[in-house]
Coordinates of C-alpha atoms in Angstrom, one line a residue:
M1 CA -12.9 105.9 -10.2
K2 CA -15.4 103.6 -11.8
K3 CA -16.1 100.2 -10.3
N4 CA -15.0 97.2 -12.5
S5 CA -17.8 94.9 -13.7
S6 CA -17.7 91.1 -13.2
W7 CA -20.3 90.0 -15.6
P8 CA -17.8 88.8 -18.3
V9 CA -16.3 86.4 -15.8
W10 CA -19.6 84.9 -14.9
A11 CA -20.6 84.7 -18.5
V12 CA -17.5 82.6 -19.3
L13 CA -18.2 80.2 -16.4
V14 CA -21.8 79.7 -17.5
V15 CA -20.7 78.9 -21.0
T16 CA -18.0 76.5 -19.8
L17 CA -20.4 74.6 -17.6
V18 CA -23.0 74.3 -20.3
L19 CA -20.4 73.0 -22.8
S20 CA -19.0 70.5 -20.2
S21 CA -22.5 69.2 -19.5
V22 CA -23.2 68.7 -23.2
C23 CA -19.9 66.9 -23.8
T24 CA -20.4 64.8 -20.7
A25 CA -23.9 63.8 -21.8
Q26 CA -22.6 63.1 -25.4
T27 CA -19.8 60.9 -23.9
Q28 CA -22.1 59.0 -21.6
G29 CA -24.5 58.5 -24.6
D30 CA -21.7 57.1 -26.7
E31 CA -20.5 54.9 -23.9
S32 CA -24.0 53.7 -23.2
E33 CA -24.4 53.0 -27.0
D34 CA -21.0 51.1 -27.0
K35 CA -22.2 48.9 -24.2
R36 CA -25.3 47.9 -26.1
W37 CA -23.8 46.9 -29.5
F38 CA -20.9 47.2 -31.9
A39 CA -21.5 49.9 -34.5
I40 CA -20.3 49.0 -38.0
D41 CA -20.7 50.5 -41.5
S42 CA -21.6 47.3 -43.4
L43 CA -22.4 43.7 -42.8
N44 CA -22.0 40.7 -45.0
T45 CA -22.2 42.6 -48.3
G46 CA -21.2 39.6 -50.3
L47 CA -24.2 37.4 -49.1
G48 CA -27.0 39.3 -50.6
D49 CA -30.3 39.9 -49.0
V50 CA -31.2 38.4 -45.8
P51 CA -34.0 35.8 -45.9
E52 CA -37.2 36.8 -44.1
D53 CA -37.2 33.7 -41.8
V54 CA -33.7 34.5 -40.4
G55 CA -34.1 35.5 -36.8
R56 CA -31.3 37.6 -35.3
M57 CA -32.9 40.0 -32.8
S58 CA -32.0 38.0 -29.7
P59 CA -29.4 35.4 -28.9
R60 CA -32.1 32.7 -28.4
E61 CA -33.7 33.6 -31.7
M62 CA -30.4 33.5 -33.5
V63 CA -29.4 30.1 -32.1
R64 CA -32.8 28.7 -32.8
S65 CA -32.6 29.9 -36.5
F66 CA -29.1 28.5 -36.9
L67 CA -30.0 25.1 -35.6
A68 CA -33.1 25.0 -37.8
F69 CA -31.3 26.0 -41.0
T70 CA -28.4 23.6 -40.5
E71 CA -30.9 20.8 -39.6
S72 CA -32.5 21.3 -43.0
E73 CA -29.1 21.8 -44.6
D74 CA -29.8 25.3 -45.8
Y75 CA -26.3 26.5 -45.0
A76 CA -26.6 29.5 -47.3
A77 CA -29.3 30.9 -45.1
A78 CA -27.3 29.9 -42.0
A79 CA -24.4 31.9 -43.2
H80 CA -26.3 35.1 -42.6
L81 CA -25.9 34.3 -38.9
L82 CA -22.1 34.7 -39.1
N83 CA -20.2 38.0 -39.2
L84 CA -18.1 37.5 -42.3
N85 CA -16.8 41.0 -42.6
D86 CA -13.2 39.8 -42.3
I87 CA -13.7 37.7 -45.5
D88 CA -13.5 39.3 -48.9
P89 CA -17.1 40.0 -50.1
G90 CA -16.5 38.1 -53.3
E91 CA -15.8 34.9 -51.3
Q92 CA -18.4 35.4 -48.5
Q93 CA -21.1 33.4 -50.1
A94 CA -19.0 30.3 -50.8
Q95 CA -17.0 30.4 -47.6
G96 CA -20.0 31.4 -45.5
A97 CA -22.0 28.3 -46.4
E98 CA -19.0 26.1 -45.7
L99 CA -18.2 27.7 -42.4
A100 CA -21.8 27.4 -41.3
K101 CA -21.7 23.8 -42.2
Q102 CA -18.5 23.2 -40.3
L103 CA -19.7 25.2 -37.3
S104 CA -22.9 23.1 -37.3
E105 CA -20.8 19.8 -37.1
V106 CA -18.6 21.4 -34.4
L107 CA -21.6 22.3 -32.2
K108 CA -23.3 18.9 -32.7
R109 CA -20.2 17.1 -31.4
G110 CA -18.5 19.7 -29.2
E111 CA -21.2 21.1 -27.0
W112 CA -24.9 20.2 -26.6
L113 CA -26.7 23.5 -27.5
D114 CA -30.2 24.3 -26.1
A115 CA -31.7 27.5 -27.4
S116 CA -33.8 27.9 -24.3
N117 CA -30.6 28.4 -22.3
M118 CA -29.8 31.6 -24.2
S119 CA -31.1 35.0 -23.4
G120 CA -34.5 35.9 -25.0
R121 CA -33.9 39.6 -24.6
Q122 CA -32.7 41.8 -27.4
D123 CA -30.1 43.5 -25.1
A124 CA -29.2 40.1 -23.3
V125 CA -29.5 41.8 -19.9
I126 CA -28.3 39.6 -17.1
E127 CA -31.3 38.6 -15.0
D128 CA -30.6 37.5 -11.4
P129 CA -33.5 37.7 -9.0
S130 CA -31.3 36.6 -6.1
G131 CA -29.1 39.7 -6.5
Q132 CA -25.9 37.7 -6.1
N133 CA -24.5 38.6 -9.6
P134 CA -22.9 42.1 -9.5
Q135 CA -23.6 42.6 -13.3
A136 CA -27.3 41.9 -13.0
G137 CA -29.4 44.4 -15.0
E138 CA -26.6 45.4 -17.4
P139 CA -27.0 44.9 -21.1
Q140 CA -24.4 42.8 -23.0
R141 CA -23.2 43.1 -26.5
N142 CA -21.2 39.8 -26.6
I143 CA -22.0 36.5 -24.9
E144 CA -20.4 33.1 -24.9
L145 CA -22.2 30.4 -27.1
A146 CA -19.7 27.5 -26.5
A147 CA -16.3 26.9 -24.9
L148 CA -14.3 24.1 -26.7
T149 CA -10.7 22.8 -26.7
A150 CA -8.6 21.8 -29.6
D151 CA -4.9 20.8 -29.5
D152 CA -4.8 21.7 -25.8
Q153 CA -5.9 25.2 -26.6
A154 CA -9.2 26.9 -25.5
Y155 CA -11.5 28.5 -28.0
D156 CA -14.6 30.4 -27.3
V157 CA -17.4 30.7 -29.8
R158 CA -19.1 34.0 -29.0
L159 CA -22.1 36.0 -30.2
G160 CA -21.9 39.7 -30.8
R161 CA -24.6 42.4 -31.3
Y162 CA -24.0 44.6 -34.3
R163 CA -25.8 47.6 -35.7
V164 CA -25.4 49.0 -39.1
G165 CA -26.3 52.8 -39.2
E166 CA -29.8 53.3 -37.9
E167 CA -30.9 49.7 -38.6
D168 CA -32.0 47.3 -35.8
P169 CA -29.1 45.6 -34.1
V170 CA -28.7 41.9 -34.7
W171 CA -26.8 39.0 -33.1
L172 CA -24.2 37.2 -35.1
V173 CA -21.2 34.8 -34.5
M174 CA -18.3 37.2 -33.9
P175 CA -15.6 37.5 -36.6
E176 CA -12.9 36.3 -34.1
S177 CA -14.9 33.1 -33.5
V178 CA -15.4 32.6 -37.3
T179 CA -11.6 32.4 -37.8
F180 CA -11.5 29.5 -35.2
I181 CA -14.1 27.4 -37.1
P182 CA -11.7 25.4 -39.4
T183 CA -9.4 24.6 -36.4
L184 CA -12.4 23.4 -34.4
Y185 CA -13.7 21.4 -37.3
E186 CA -10.5 19.4 -37.6
E187 CA -11.0 18.4 -33.9
Y188 CA -14.7 17.9 -33.8
G189 CA -15.6 17.2 -37.4
P190 CA -16.9 13.8 -38.8
S191 CA -14.7 10.9 -37.8
M192 CA -13.2 8.3 -40.2
L193 CA -16.0 5.9 -39.5
E194 CA -18.8 8.3 -40.3
R195 CA -17.6 8.7 -43.9
Y196 CA -18.8 5.1 -44.6
I197 CA -22.2 5.5 -42.9
P198 CA -25.2 5.5 -45.3
E199 CA -26.9 8.9 -45.5
R200 CA -30.2 7.3 -44.4
L201 CA -28.8 6.3 -41.1
K202 CA -27.6 9.9 -40.4
A203 CA -31.2 11.1 -39.9
S204 CA -32.0 12.3 -36.4
F205 CA -34.1 10.0 -34.1
G206 CA -34.8 11.7 -30.8
M207 CA -31.7 13.3 -29.2
L208 CA -29.3 11.1 -31.4
K209 CA -29.0 9.9 -34.9
I210 CA -30.1 6.5 -36.0
W211 CA -26.6 5.2 -36.5
E212 CA -25.6 6.4 -33.0
W213 CA -28.4 4.4 -31.5
L214 CA -26.9 1.3 -33.2
A215 CA -23.3 2.2 -32.6
I216 CA -23.3 3.1 -29.0
P217 CA -24.3 -0.4 -27.6
I218 CA -21.6 -2.0 -29.9
F219 CA -19.2 0.6 -28.6
L220 CA -20.0 -0.1 -24.9
I221 CA -19.7 -3.9 -25.5
A222 CA -16.3 -3.5 -27.1
I223 CA -15.1 -1.2 -24.2
G224 CA -16.5 -3.7 -21.7
T225 CA -14.6 -6.5 -23.4
V226 CA -11.3 -4.5 -23.1
G227 CA -12.0 -4.0 -19.4
V228 CA -12.6 -7.7 -18.8
V229 CA -9.4 -8.7 -20.6
T230 CA -7.5 -6.1 -18.6
Y231 CA -8.9 -7.4 -15.4
Y232 CA -7.9 -11.0 -16.1
F233 CA -4.5 -9.9 -17.4
V234 CA -3.8 -8.1 -14.1
G235 CA -4.9 -11.2 -12.2
L236 CA -2.6 -13.3 -14.3
V237 CA 0.4 -11.0 -13.5
A238 CA -0.6 -11.3 -9.7
R239 CA -0.4 -15.0 -9.9
I240 CA 2.9 -15.0 -11.8
L241 CA 4.6 -12.7 -9.4
P242 CA 6.3 -14.3 -6.3
S243 CA 4.1 -14.4 -3.3
G244 CA 4.5 -11.3 -1.1
V245 CA 3.5 -7.6 -1.0
S246 CA 3.8 -7.1 -4.7
T247 CA 1.3 -10.0 -5.3
I248 CA -1.1 -8.5 -2.9
F249 CA -0.8 -5.0 -4.6
A250 CA -1.3 -6.5 -8.1
D251 CA -4.3 -8.4 -6.9
Q252 CA -6.0 -5.4 -5.5
I253 CA -5.6 -3.1 -8.5
G254 CA -7.4 -5.2 -11.0
V255 CA -10.7 -3.3 -11.2
P256 CA -9.2 0.3 -11.1
M257 CA -6.6 -0.7 -13.7
A258 CA -9.4 -2.1 -16.0
M259 CA -11.4 1.1 -15.6
I260 CA -8.4 3.3 -16.5
V261 CA -7.6 1.1 -19.6
M262 CA -11.2 1.3 -20.6
S263 CA -11.2 5.1 -20.4
L264 CA -8.0 5.4 -22.4
V265 CA -9.3 3.2 -25.1
T266 CA -12.6 5.0 -25.2
Q267 CA -10.9 8.4 -25.5
M268 CA -8.6 7.1 -28.3
L269 CA -11.7 5.7 -30.2
L270 CA -13.5 9.1 -29.8
D271 CA -10.6 11.0 -31.0
Y272 CA -9.6 8.9 -34.1
V273 CA -12.3 6.4 -34.9
V274 CA -15.8 7.6 -34.1
S275 CA -17.5 10.7 -32.7
F276 CA -21.0 11.0 -31.5
S277 CA -23.4 13.9 -31.0
A278 CA -22.7 16.5 -28.3
I279 CA -25.1 15.0 -25.7
A280 CA -23.4 11.5 -26.0
T281 CA -19.9 13.0 -26.2
T282 CA -20.5 15.2 -23.2
T283 CA -21.8 12.3 -21.2
F284 CA -18.8 10.0 -22.2
R285 CA -16.5 12.9 -21.4
V286 CA -17.7 13.3 -17.8
L287 CA -17.7 9.6 -17.3
L288 CA -14.2 9.2 -18.6
I289 CA -12.8 12.0 -16.4
S290 CA -14.6 10.6 -13.4
I291 CA -13.4 7.0 -14.0
M292 CA -9.8 8.1 -14.7
A293 CA -9.7 10.2 -11.5
W294 CA -11.3 7.4 -9.5
G295 CA -9.0 4.8 -10.8
A296 CA -5.9 6.7 -10.2
G297 CA -7.0 7.7 -6.7
T298 CA -7.9 4.0 -5.9
I299 CA -4.6 2.7 -7.2
A300 CA -2.8 5.3 -5.0
L301 CA -4.8 4.3 -2.0
R302 CA -4.1 0.6 -2.7
F303 CA -0.4 1.4 -2.8
V304 CA -0.6 3.1 0.6
D305 CA -2.5 0.1 2.0
T306 CA 0.2 -2.2 0.7
I307 CA 3.0 -0.2 2.2
M308 CA 1.0 -0.2 5.5
L309 CA 0.6 -4.0 5.3
R310 CA 4.3 -4.5 4.8
L311 CA 5.2 -2.2 7.7
T312 CA 2.6 -3.9 9.8
R313 CA 4.0 -7.4 9.1
R314 CA 7.6 -6.2 9.4
L315 CA 7.3 -4.0 12.6
V316 CA 4.2 -5.1 14.4
G317 CA 3.0 -8.5 13.2
E318 CA -0.2 -9.8 14.9
I319 CA -2.2 -6.9 16.2
D320 CA -2.3 -7.2 20.0
D321 CA -0.8 -5.6 23.1
T322 CA 2.2 -7.9 23.4
K323 CA 4.1 -5.7 21.0
P324 CA 6.1 -2.6 22.2
K325 CA 4.1 0.5 22.6
D326 CA 6.2 2.4 20.1
Q327 CA 5.3 -0.1 17.3
R328 CA 1.6 0.1 18.2
R329 CA 1.8 3.9 18.2
L330 CA 3.4 3.8 14.7
L331 CA 0.7 1.5 13.4
T332 CA -1.9 4.0 14.8
S333 CA -0.2 6.9 13.1
L334 CA -0.2 4.9 9.8
Y335 CA -3.9 4.5 10.0
A336 CA -4.2 8.2 10.6
L337 CA -2.0 8.9 7.6
R338 CA -4.2 6.5 5.5
R339 CA -7.3 8.6 6.4
A340 CA -5.5 11.9 5.6
I341 CA -4.5 10.5 2.2
I342 CA -8.0 9.3 1.5
L343 CA -9.4 12.8 2.4
I344 CA -6.7 14.5 0.2
T345 CA -7.3 12.2 -2.7
V346 CA -11.1 12.5 -2.6
T347 CA -10.8 16.3 -2.4
G348 CA -8.3 16.4 -5.2
V349 CA -10.3 14.1 -7.4
S350 CA -13.5 16.1 -6.8
I351 CA -11.7 19.4 -7.7
Y352 CA -10.2 17.9 -10.7
I353 CA -13.5 16.5 -12.0
L354 CA -15.4 19.7 -11.4
G355 CA -12.6 21.7 -13.1
Q356 CA -12.5 19.5 -16.1
V357 CA -16.3 19.4 -16.7
Q358 CA -16.3 23.2 -16.1
L359 CA -18.9 23.1 -13.5
F360 CA -17.2 25.6 -11.0
E361 CA -19.0 28.6 -12.5
T362 CA -22.4 27.2 -12.3
L363 CA -21.9 25.5 -8.9
G364 CA -20.3 28.7 -7.5
L365 CA -23.3 30.8 -8.5
S366 CA -25.8 28.1 -7.1
I367 CA -23.9 27.9 -3.8
L368 CA -23.8 31.7 -3.5
A369 CA -27.5 31.8 -4.2
S370 CA -28.5 29.2 -1.7
A371 CA -25.7 29.2 0.8
S372 CA -27.9 29.3 3.9
V373 CA -30.0 26.4 2.6
L374 CA -27.0 24.2 1.8
A375 CA -25.4 24.9 5.1
V376 CA -28.6 23.7 6.9
L377 CA -28.8 20.6 4.7
V378 CA -25.2 19.7 5.2
G379 CA -25.3 20.4 8.9
V380 CA -28.3 18.2 9.4
A381 CA -27.7 15.4 6.9
G382 CA -23.9 15.1 7.5
Q383 CA -23.8 15.7 11.2
T384 CA -23.2 12.1 12.1
V385 CA -20.7 11.5 9.3
L386 CA -18.7 14.7 10.1
G387 CA -18.8 13.9 13.8
N388 CA -17.4 10.4 13.2
I389 CA -14.6 11.8 11.0
L390 CA -13.6 14.5 13.4
S391 CA -13.7 11.9 16.3
S392 CA -11.4 9.5 14.3
F393 CA -8.9 12.3 13.8
Q394 CA -9.1 13.2 17.5
L395 CA -8.4 9.6 18.5
S396 CA -5.4 9.5 16.1
L397 CA -3.9 12.7 17.4
A398 CA -4.7 12.3 21.2
K399 CA -4.1 8.4 21.1
P400 CA -6.3 7.4 24.1
I401 CA -6.3 4.1 22.3
R402 CA -3.7 2.6 19.8
I403 CA -3.9 -0.2 17.3
G404 CA -3.4 -3.4 19.3
D405 CA -4.5 -2.0 22.6
L406 CA -6.6 -4.3 24.8
V407 CA -9.7 -2.5 26.0
V408 CA -12.8 -3.6 28.1
F409 CA -15.7 -1.9 26.2
E410 CA -19.2 -2.5 27.6
G411 CA -18.0 -5.7 29.3
E412 CA -16.2 -7.1 26.2
W413 CA -12.5 -7.8 26.2
C414 CA -11.3 -6.6 22.8
Y415 CA -8.2 -5.7 20.8
V416 CA -8.3 -2.4 18.8
E417 CA -7.9 -3.8 15.3
G418 CA -8.5 -0.7 13.2
I419 CA -9.5 3.0 13.5
F420 CA -11.4 4.2 10.4
Y421 CA -13.2 7.3 9.3
T422 CA -16.5 6.4 10.8
Y423 CA -16.1 3.3 12.9
I424 CA -13.6 1.4 15.1
R425 CA -13.1 -2.3 14.5
L426 CA -12.6 -4.3 17.7
R427 CA -11.5 -8.0 17.9
S428 CA -13.0 -9.9 20.8
W429 CA -11.2 -12.6 22.8
D430 CA -13.4 -15.2 20.9
E431 CA -12.4 -13.8 17.5
R432 CA -15.6 -11.9 16.9
R433 CA -15.5 -8.4 15.3
L434 CA -17.3 -5.5 16.9
I435 CA -18.0 -2.5 14.7
V436 CA -18.5 0.6 16.8
P437 CA -19.2 4.1 15.5
V438 CA -16.5 6.4 16.6
T439 CA -18.6 8.9 18.3
Y440 CA -20.4 6.2 20.2
F441 CA -17.1 4.7 21.4
T442 CA -15.6 8.1 22.5
S443 CA -18.9 8.9 24.3
K444 CA -18.7 5.7 26.5
P445 CA -16.2 5.0 29.3
F446 CA -13.8 2.1 28.5
D447 CA -10.8 0.4 30.3
N448 CA -7.6 0.6 28.3
L449 CA -5.5 -2.2 29.7
S450 CA -2.6 -1.3 27.6
V451 CA -2.5 2.5 27.9
K452 CA 0.6 2.5 30.2
S453 CA 1.8 -1.1 30.5
T454 CA 0.5 -4.5 29.5
K455 CA 1.0 -5.9 33.0
L456 CA -2.1 -6.7 35.0
Y457 CA -2.7 -7.5 38.7
R458 CA -5.0 -10.5 39.0
S459 CA -6.4 -12.5 41.9
L460 CA -7.9 -15.9 42.5
V461 CA -10.4 -16.7 45.3
L462 CA -10.7 -20.0 47.2
T463 CA -13.4 -20.9 49.8
L464 CA -12.2 -23.6 52.3
H465 CA -13.1 -24.9 55.7
L466 CA -12.0 -23.2 58.8
S467 CA -9.5 -26.0 59.5
A468 CA -7.5 -25.2 56.3
D469 CA -3.8 -24.3 57.1
I470 CA -3.3 -20.9 55.4
G471 CA 0.5 -21.0 56.0
L472 CA 0.8 -24.3 54.1
L473 CA -1.5 -23.1 51.3
R474 CA 0.5 -19.8 51.0
D475 CA 3.7 -21.7 50.5
K476 CA 2.2 -23.9 47.8
F477 CA 0.7 -20.8 46.1
L478 CA 4.2 -19.0 46.0
E479 CA 5.7 -22.3 44.7
F480 CA 3.3 -22.8 41.9
A481 CA 3.2 -19.1 40.9
K482 CA 7.0 -18.9 40.4
E483 CA 6.8 -21.8 38.2
E484 CA 4.4 -19.9 35.8
E485 CA 6.2 -18.2 32.9
N486 CA 3.7 -15.3 32.6
V487 CA 3.8 -14.4 36.4
V488 CA 6.2 -11.5 36.9
E489 CA 7.5 -9.5 39.9
H490 CA 7.4 -12.3 42.3
H491 CA 7.9 -10.0 45.3
K492 CA 4.3 -8.8 44.8
L493 CA 2.9 -12.3 45.3
L494 CA 0.3 -12.3 48.1
C495 CA -2.0 -14.8 49.8
Y496 CA -4.3 -13.9 52.7
V497 CA -7.5 -14.8 54.4
T498 CA -9.8 -12.0 53.2
A499 CA -13.1 -13.1 54.7
Q500 CA -14.6 -15.7 57.2
T501 CA -18.1 -17.0 58.1
G502 CA -19.2 -19.5 60.8
T503 CA -18.3 -22.5 58.6
A504 CA -15.7 -21.4 56.0
Q505 CA -13.0 -19.0 55.3
T506 CA -12.2 -17.0 52.0
I507 CA -8.6 -17.1 50.9
T508 CA -7.5 -14.6 48.1
C509 CA -4.1 -14.9 46.2
Y510 CA -2.7 -12.0 44.2
L511 CA -0.3 -12.2 41.3
M512 CA 1.2 -9.8 38.7
T513 CA 1.0 -11.0 35.1
S514 CA 2.9 -9.9 31.9
D515 CA -0.3 -9.1 30.0
P516 CA -4.1 -9.4 30.6
M517 CA -4.8 -12.4 28.4
A518 CA -1.7 -14.4 29.7
G519 CA -2.7 -13.3 33.2
W520 CA -6.1 -15.0 32.7
T521 CA -4.3 -18.3 31.7
A522 CA -1.9 -18.1 34.6
E523 CA -4.8 -17.6 37.0
M524 CA -6.6 -20.7 35.7
N525 CA -3.5 -22.7 36.0
L526 CA -2.8 -21.7 39.5
R527 CA -6.4 -22.4 40.5
E528 CA -6.2 -25.9 39.1
K529 CA -2.9 -26.7 40.8
L530 CA -4.1 -25.5 44.2
L531 CA -7.3 -27.4 44.0
A532 CA -5.5 -30.6 42.9
F533 CA -3.2 -30.2 45.9
I534 CA -6.1 -29.8 48.4
R535 CA -7.9 -32.7 46.8
D536 CA -4.9 -35.1 46.9
N537 CA -3.6 -34.1 50.3
H538 CA -6.1 -32.3 52.5
P539 CA -9.7 -33.2 51.4
E540 CA -10.9 -32.2 54.9
W541 CA -10.3 -28.6 53.9
W542 CA -13.3 -28.6 51.5
P543 CA -16.1 -26.5 52.9
R544 CA -19.1 -28.5 54.2
E545 CA -22.5 -27.8 55.7
I546 CA -22.9 -28.4 59.5
M547 CA -26.2 -29.5 60.9
V548 CA -26.8 -28.9 64.7
I549 CA -28.4 -31.9 66.4
S550 CA -28.1 -30.5 70.0
H551 CA -27.8 -27.0 71.4
E552 CA -26.1 -28.4 74.7
D553 CA -22.6 -27.6 75.5
I554 CA -21.0 -31.0 74.9
A555 CA -17.6 -29.6 75.9
R556 CA -18.6 -29.6 79.6
G557 CA -19.2 -33.4 79.8
E558 CA -22.1 -36.0 79.8
G559 CA -23.0 -35.8 83.6
H560 CA -23.6 -32.2 83.4
G561 CA -26.0 -32.7 80.7
K562 CA -27.8 -35.4 82.6
R563 CA -28.2 -33.3 85.7
S564 CA -29.5 -30.4 83.6
R565 CA -32.1 -32.6 82.1
E566 CA -33.2 -33.9 85.6
A567 CA -33.4 -30.4 86.8
D568 CA -35.5 -29.5 83.9
S569 CA -37.9 -32.4 84.5
S570 CA -38.3 -31.7 88.2
A571 CA -39.1 -28.1 87.4
E572 CA -41.8 -29.3 85.1
K573 CA -43.5 -31.5 87.9
P574 CA -46.6 -29.9 89.4
S575 CA -46.2 -29.2 93.2
E576 CA -48.2 -31.3 95.7

């Protein structure tokens, strides 16, 4: 029996692999070509021949040509930089020039274009030396030229790369973006005021037009006048309102309210009366968003401060340690809440501003590209500030001190008057204000005389002659101490001799007082009363110096002293 041959099977496999490779290579080539450009059969057939000075090989060249043609008002040539394939060829020439003119006006007012920011490569390959962009090195066939908003809708003006047959690919405004031009022109076109401006004033002078250099100062003066009027109007309302918390709130929001009204009026004028070039419009837009966010955040913070003031007056009153501990703890928590609201407000306002001015994308790439450098800079430059902020939150949570506590800090008797982000405000006994950084305060030992109770044990010391009657003095001390209103716990009153020398004795009296400052007053009163009693009744108790005029024992009598002197003189005689 003959052995079957397997060569037909191998032949079929080889042919299949070859065909698969060819198809795969062709498919990959088609996909690669699709990533580089859009293949089309024809382009702007109704516009005629393309002028020689039209540059369309790269996005940068295309934008530069478009700006040059529209600046010289050659809108027919600028129309060759738009993809008008969705428009009937018979209408392309007329509509193309008008659309180019409208797009020029939109770009002048909507977004400040700089050709140098566009890619100069024909394939618009993304170049990223840092390696952070995952699409780096890949060609692009459509890129964003501008992102604008009209009627609360977002519109992108994009450039696309098109190739007709075997011709060189060119960059044009994409047909989808061309259809948005009339809508964007209604939003960003010339304003009502510009229709009455003479043509000679519409010439460019630097970054702005001549009429804009004249109009912007007048515009700013008008807006400033609106702000001043608003400020005084809010002040008038504050004076009309009955005195109280509402008056305080109205008096504090004059400036932020004026800024908000100025921003609203400016936005209204830019929308309906006058519109400037893109560089001025973009600047005004960022300022308006920032001012609006700052004003709203400031008013919210003033509202919280007003509520805190009302609660302070209603629940706590004067900030000292005579108030119940729960009320002082509440006030401390309110200060912590205020700092949390400030932090949330600042974070929210910052995010809102960045989102509105569309800086997230740029900032995100920059931060990713230099994350280590930023971390070092923030760590070094913001170490003190961040340390103070964290320490202030630590104080508010752990509460080793509360608003109104009496503390002894570096020898100063002070009330804690406020705990803020970066510092603590202390009110000294003589009404001075000590401003202490939070980290410095927490790194130093301090006495909190109000941490558990406001009561304080005090003592007064008297130095009297040895002949003073301690029993009588003790009775007087107890009598005077019980008459003092701020002396409490009378069973703890003590009076003892605590020291003695050859000429005097030290008497110490102890008393419990209701609070430290009242205790100081009670101690002074008791000392004055005891001294007055001794002065009026027993002046012999005052300590006095004793001078020794003889070292003889006078207690043994005069004769003994005489005999002693005779003995001494006989002893001094020389023997015969």
